[in-house]
Each structure stands twice: as structure tokens, then as C-alpha cells.
PDB file of C-alpha atoms in Angstrom:
ATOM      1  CA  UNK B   6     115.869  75.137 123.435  1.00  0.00           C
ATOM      2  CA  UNK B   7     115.638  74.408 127.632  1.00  0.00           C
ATOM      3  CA  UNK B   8     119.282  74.866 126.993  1.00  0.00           C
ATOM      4  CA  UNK B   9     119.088  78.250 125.593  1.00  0.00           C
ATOM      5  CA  UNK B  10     117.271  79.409 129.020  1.00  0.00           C
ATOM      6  CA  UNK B  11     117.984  76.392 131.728  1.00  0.00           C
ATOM      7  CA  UNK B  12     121.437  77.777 132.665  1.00  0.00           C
ATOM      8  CA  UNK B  13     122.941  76.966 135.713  1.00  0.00           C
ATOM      9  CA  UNK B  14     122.765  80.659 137.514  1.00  0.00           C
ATOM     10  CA  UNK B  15     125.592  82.303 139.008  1.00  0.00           C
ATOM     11  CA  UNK B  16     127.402  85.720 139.659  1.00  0.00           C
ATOM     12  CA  UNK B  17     129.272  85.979 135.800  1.00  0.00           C
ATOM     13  CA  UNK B  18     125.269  85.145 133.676  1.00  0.00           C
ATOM     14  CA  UNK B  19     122.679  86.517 136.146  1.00  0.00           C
ATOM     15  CA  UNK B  20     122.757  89.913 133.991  1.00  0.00           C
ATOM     16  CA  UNK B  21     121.794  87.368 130.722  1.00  0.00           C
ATOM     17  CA  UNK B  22     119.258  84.861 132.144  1.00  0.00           C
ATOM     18  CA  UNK B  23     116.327  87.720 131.624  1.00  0.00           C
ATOM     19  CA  UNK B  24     117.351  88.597 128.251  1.00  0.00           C
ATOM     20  CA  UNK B  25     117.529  84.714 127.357  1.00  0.00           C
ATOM     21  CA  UNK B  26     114.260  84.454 128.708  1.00  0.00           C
ATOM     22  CA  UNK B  27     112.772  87.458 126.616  1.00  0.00           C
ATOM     23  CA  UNK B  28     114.203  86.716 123.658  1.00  0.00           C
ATOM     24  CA  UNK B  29     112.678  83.145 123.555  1.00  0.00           C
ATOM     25  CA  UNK B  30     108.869  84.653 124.529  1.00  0.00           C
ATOM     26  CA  UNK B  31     109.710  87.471 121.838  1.00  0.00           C
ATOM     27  CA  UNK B  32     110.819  84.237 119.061  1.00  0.00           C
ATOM     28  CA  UNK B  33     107.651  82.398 120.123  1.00  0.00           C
ATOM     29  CA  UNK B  34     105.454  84.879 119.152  1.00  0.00           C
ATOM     30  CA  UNK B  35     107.284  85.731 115.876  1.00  0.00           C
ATOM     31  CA  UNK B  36     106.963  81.813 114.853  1.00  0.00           C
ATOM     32  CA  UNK B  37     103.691  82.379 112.957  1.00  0.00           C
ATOM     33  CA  UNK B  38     105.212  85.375 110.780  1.00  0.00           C
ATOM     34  CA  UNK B  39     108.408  82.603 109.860  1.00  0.00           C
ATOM     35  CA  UNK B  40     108.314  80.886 107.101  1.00  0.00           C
ATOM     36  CA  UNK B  41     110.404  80.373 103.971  1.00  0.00           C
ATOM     37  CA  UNK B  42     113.580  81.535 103.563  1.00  0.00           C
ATOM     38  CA  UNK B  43     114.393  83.492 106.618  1.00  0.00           C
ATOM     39  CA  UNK B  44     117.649  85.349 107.047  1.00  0.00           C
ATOM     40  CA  UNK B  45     119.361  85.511 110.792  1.00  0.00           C
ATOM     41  CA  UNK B  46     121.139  88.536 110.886  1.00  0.00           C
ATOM     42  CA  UNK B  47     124.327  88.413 113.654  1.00  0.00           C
ATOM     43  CA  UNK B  48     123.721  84.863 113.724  1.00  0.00           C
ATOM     44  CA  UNK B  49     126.832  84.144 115.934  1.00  0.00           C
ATOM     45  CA  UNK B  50     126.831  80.450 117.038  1.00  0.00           C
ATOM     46  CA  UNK B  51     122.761  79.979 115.570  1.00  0.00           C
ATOM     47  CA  UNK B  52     121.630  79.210 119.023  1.00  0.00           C
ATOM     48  CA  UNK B  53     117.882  79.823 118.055  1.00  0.00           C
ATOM     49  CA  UNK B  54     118.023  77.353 114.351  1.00  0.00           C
ATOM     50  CA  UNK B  55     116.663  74.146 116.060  1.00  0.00           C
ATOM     51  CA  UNK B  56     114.149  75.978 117.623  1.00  0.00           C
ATOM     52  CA  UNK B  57     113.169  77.755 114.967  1.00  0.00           C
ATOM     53  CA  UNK B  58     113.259  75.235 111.854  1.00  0.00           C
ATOM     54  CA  UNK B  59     111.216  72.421 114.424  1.00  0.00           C
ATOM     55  CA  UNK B  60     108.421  74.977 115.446  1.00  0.00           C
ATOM     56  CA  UNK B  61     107.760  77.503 112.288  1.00  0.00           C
ATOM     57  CA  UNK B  62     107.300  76.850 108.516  1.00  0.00           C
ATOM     58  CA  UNK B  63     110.770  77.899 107.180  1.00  0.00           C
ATOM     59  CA  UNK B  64     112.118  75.710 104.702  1.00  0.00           C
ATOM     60  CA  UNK B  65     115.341  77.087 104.922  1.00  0.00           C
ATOM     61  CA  UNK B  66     117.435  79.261 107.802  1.00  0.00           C
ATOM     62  CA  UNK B  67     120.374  81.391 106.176  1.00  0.00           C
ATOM     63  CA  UNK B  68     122.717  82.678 109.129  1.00  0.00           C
ATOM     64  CA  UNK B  69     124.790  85.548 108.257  1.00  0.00           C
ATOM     65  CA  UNK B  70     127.741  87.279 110.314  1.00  0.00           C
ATOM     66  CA  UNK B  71     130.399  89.313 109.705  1.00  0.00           C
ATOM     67  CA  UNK B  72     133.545  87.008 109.897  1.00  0.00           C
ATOM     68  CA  UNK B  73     135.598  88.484 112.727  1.00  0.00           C
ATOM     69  CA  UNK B  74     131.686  88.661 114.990  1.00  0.00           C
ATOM     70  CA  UNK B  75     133.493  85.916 117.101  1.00  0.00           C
ATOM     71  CA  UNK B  76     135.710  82.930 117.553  1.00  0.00           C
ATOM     72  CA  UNK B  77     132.905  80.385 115.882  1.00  0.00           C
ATOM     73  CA  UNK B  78     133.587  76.769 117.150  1.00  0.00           C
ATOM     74  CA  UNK B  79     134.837  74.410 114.578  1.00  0.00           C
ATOM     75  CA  UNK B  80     131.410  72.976 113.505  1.00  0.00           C
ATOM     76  CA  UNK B  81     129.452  75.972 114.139  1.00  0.00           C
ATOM     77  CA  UNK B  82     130.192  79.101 111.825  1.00  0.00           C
ATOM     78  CA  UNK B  83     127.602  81.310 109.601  1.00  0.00           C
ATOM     79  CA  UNK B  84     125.987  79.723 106.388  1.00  0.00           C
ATOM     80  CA  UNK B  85     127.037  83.282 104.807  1.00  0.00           C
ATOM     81  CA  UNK B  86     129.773  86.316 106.286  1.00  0.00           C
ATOM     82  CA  UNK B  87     129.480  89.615 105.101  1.00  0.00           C
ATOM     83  CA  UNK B  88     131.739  93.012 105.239  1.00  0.00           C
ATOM     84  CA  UNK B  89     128.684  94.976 107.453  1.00  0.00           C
ATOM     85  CA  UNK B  90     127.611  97.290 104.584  1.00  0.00           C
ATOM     86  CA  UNK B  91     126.182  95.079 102.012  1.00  0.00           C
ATOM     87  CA  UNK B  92     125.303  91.863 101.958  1.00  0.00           C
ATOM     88  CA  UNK B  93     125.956  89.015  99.975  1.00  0.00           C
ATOM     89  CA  UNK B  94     122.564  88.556  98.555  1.00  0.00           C
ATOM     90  CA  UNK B  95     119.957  89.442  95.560  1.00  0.00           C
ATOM     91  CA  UNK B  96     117.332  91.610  96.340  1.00  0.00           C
ATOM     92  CA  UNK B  97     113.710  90.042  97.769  1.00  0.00           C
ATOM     93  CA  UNK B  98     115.979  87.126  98.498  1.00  0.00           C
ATOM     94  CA  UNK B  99     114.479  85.979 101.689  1.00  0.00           C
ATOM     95  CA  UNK B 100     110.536  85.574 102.999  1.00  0.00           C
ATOM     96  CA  UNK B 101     111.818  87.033 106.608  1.00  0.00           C
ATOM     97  CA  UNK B 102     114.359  88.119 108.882  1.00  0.00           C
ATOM     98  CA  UNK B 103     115.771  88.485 112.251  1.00  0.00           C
ATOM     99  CA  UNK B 104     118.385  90.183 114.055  1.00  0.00           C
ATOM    100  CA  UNK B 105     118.754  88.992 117.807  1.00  0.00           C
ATOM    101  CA  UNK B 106     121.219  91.179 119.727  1.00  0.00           C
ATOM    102  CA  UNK B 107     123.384  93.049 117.119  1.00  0.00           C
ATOM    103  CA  UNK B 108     121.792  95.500 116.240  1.00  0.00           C
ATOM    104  CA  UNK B 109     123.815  97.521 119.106  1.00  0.00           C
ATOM    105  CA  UNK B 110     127.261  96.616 117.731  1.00  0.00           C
ATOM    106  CA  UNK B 111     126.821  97.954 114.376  1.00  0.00           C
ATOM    107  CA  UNK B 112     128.752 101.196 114.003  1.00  0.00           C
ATOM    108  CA  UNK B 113     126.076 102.035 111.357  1.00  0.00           C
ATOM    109  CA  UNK B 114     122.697 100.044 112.508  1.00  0.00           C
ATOM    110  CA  UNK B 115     120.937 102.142 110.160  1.00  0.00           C
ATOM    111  CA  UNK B 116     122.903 100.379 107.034  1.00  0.00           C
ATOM    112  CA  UNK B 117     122.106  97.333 108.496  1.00  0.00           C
ATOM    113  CA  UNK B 118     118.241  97.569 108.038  1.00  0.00           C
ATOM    114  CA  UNK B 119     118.174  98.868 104.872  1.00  0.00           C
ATOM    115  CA  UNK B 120     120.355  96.022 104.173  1.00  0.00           C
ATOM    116  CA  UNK B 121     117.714  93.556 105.458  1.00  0.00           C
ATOM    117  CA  UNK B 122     115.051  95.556 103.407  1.00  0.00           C
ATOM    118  CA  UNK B 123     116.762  95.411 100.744  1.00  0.00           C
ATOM    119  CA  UNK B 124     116.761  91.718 100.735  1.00  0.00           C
ATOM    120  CA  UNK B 125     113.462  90.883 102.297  1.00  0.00           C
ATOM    121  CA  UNK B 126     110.598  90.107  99.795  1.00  0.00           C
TER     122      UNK B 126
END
């Protein structure tokens, strides 16, 4: 994860480098709520999955984006894409969820959660 926040600082990332460093504090703390299934909601590129599945009890890490979220490397796209109103799941599906800077590019962020209730047990 020293990747995720060790960047090399400069005029184009100095506006990121804070919200690197709060989301990782923010993921710490959430560690002891993860476990199970757990759904990553926006996943992009899954920067957070080795930290995650190495320092929490979830058995299994389900990213999901919407396919045209961003030009995903060759190795690297989402376990699941969805259309951004309902996703590809069964209800109580998952044991927890997370959604790490997306929520503000959802046209309708409100669909979104009830989405993730919806498939949250």
C-alpha cells in the first residue's frame, strides 16, 4: 500500500496526496467492520484489494464499475460492470461495502446507495 501514498510529489498530484492519505487512515479503521464478501463500489483500477484482503477478514473482494468508469489496463478491469441503476447482484449478496471516491460522479448518488442496500446483508 506505501505505493498508494509514497508518491513522488509534484505540481500535477499535490491536490491528491491528502486525499490518498485520508482515505488509507479512513480504510484502516474500517478493517475491523470487513469481512466476508465485501463489494467495492467504483472500484476503478482496485488500488485498495491487496491492502484490504492481507489486513481484514474478507474471504472474497467483488469490484464493481460501470464499464466506460475508465480506460482499465489490460490486466486490471472490475470483477463485475454494471449500467449505474441496478446492479448485477441478488439481494443480501454481500457482508459489506465500500465506495471510495464515486460517489460524486453519479448523476443519481442516491440510486447508488439504495443499490448497495439493497445488496448488503
Amino acid at each position: 500500500m506505501s505505493e498508494f501514498i509514497n508518491v513522488q510529489i509534484n505540481k500535477t498530484n499535490l491536490d491528491t496526496y491528502p486525499v490518498r492519505t485520508s482515505i488509507l487512515k479512513s480504510l484502516t479503521y474500517a478493517l475491523k467492520g470487513f469481512k466476508g464478501e465485501l463489494l467495492d463500489v467504483g472500484c476503478g483500477k482496485m488500488p485498495y484489494r491487496g491492502f484490504i484482503m492481507e489486513n481484514s477478514q474478507v474471504e472474497n473482494y467483488t469490484g464493481l464499475d460501470i464499464e466506460t468508469a475508465l480506460v482499465y489496463d489490460a490486466g486490471m478491469k472490475p470483477d463485475v460492470t454494471w449500467d449505474g441503476v441496478t446492479m448485477p447482484f441478488h439481494p443480501s449478496r454481500f457482508d459489506c461495502a465500500m465506495a471510495t471516491e464515486v460517489l460524486e460522479h453519479c448523476p443519481d448518488p442516491e440510486t447508488v446507495l439504495k443499490e448497495i442496500y439493497r445488496v448488503l446483508k
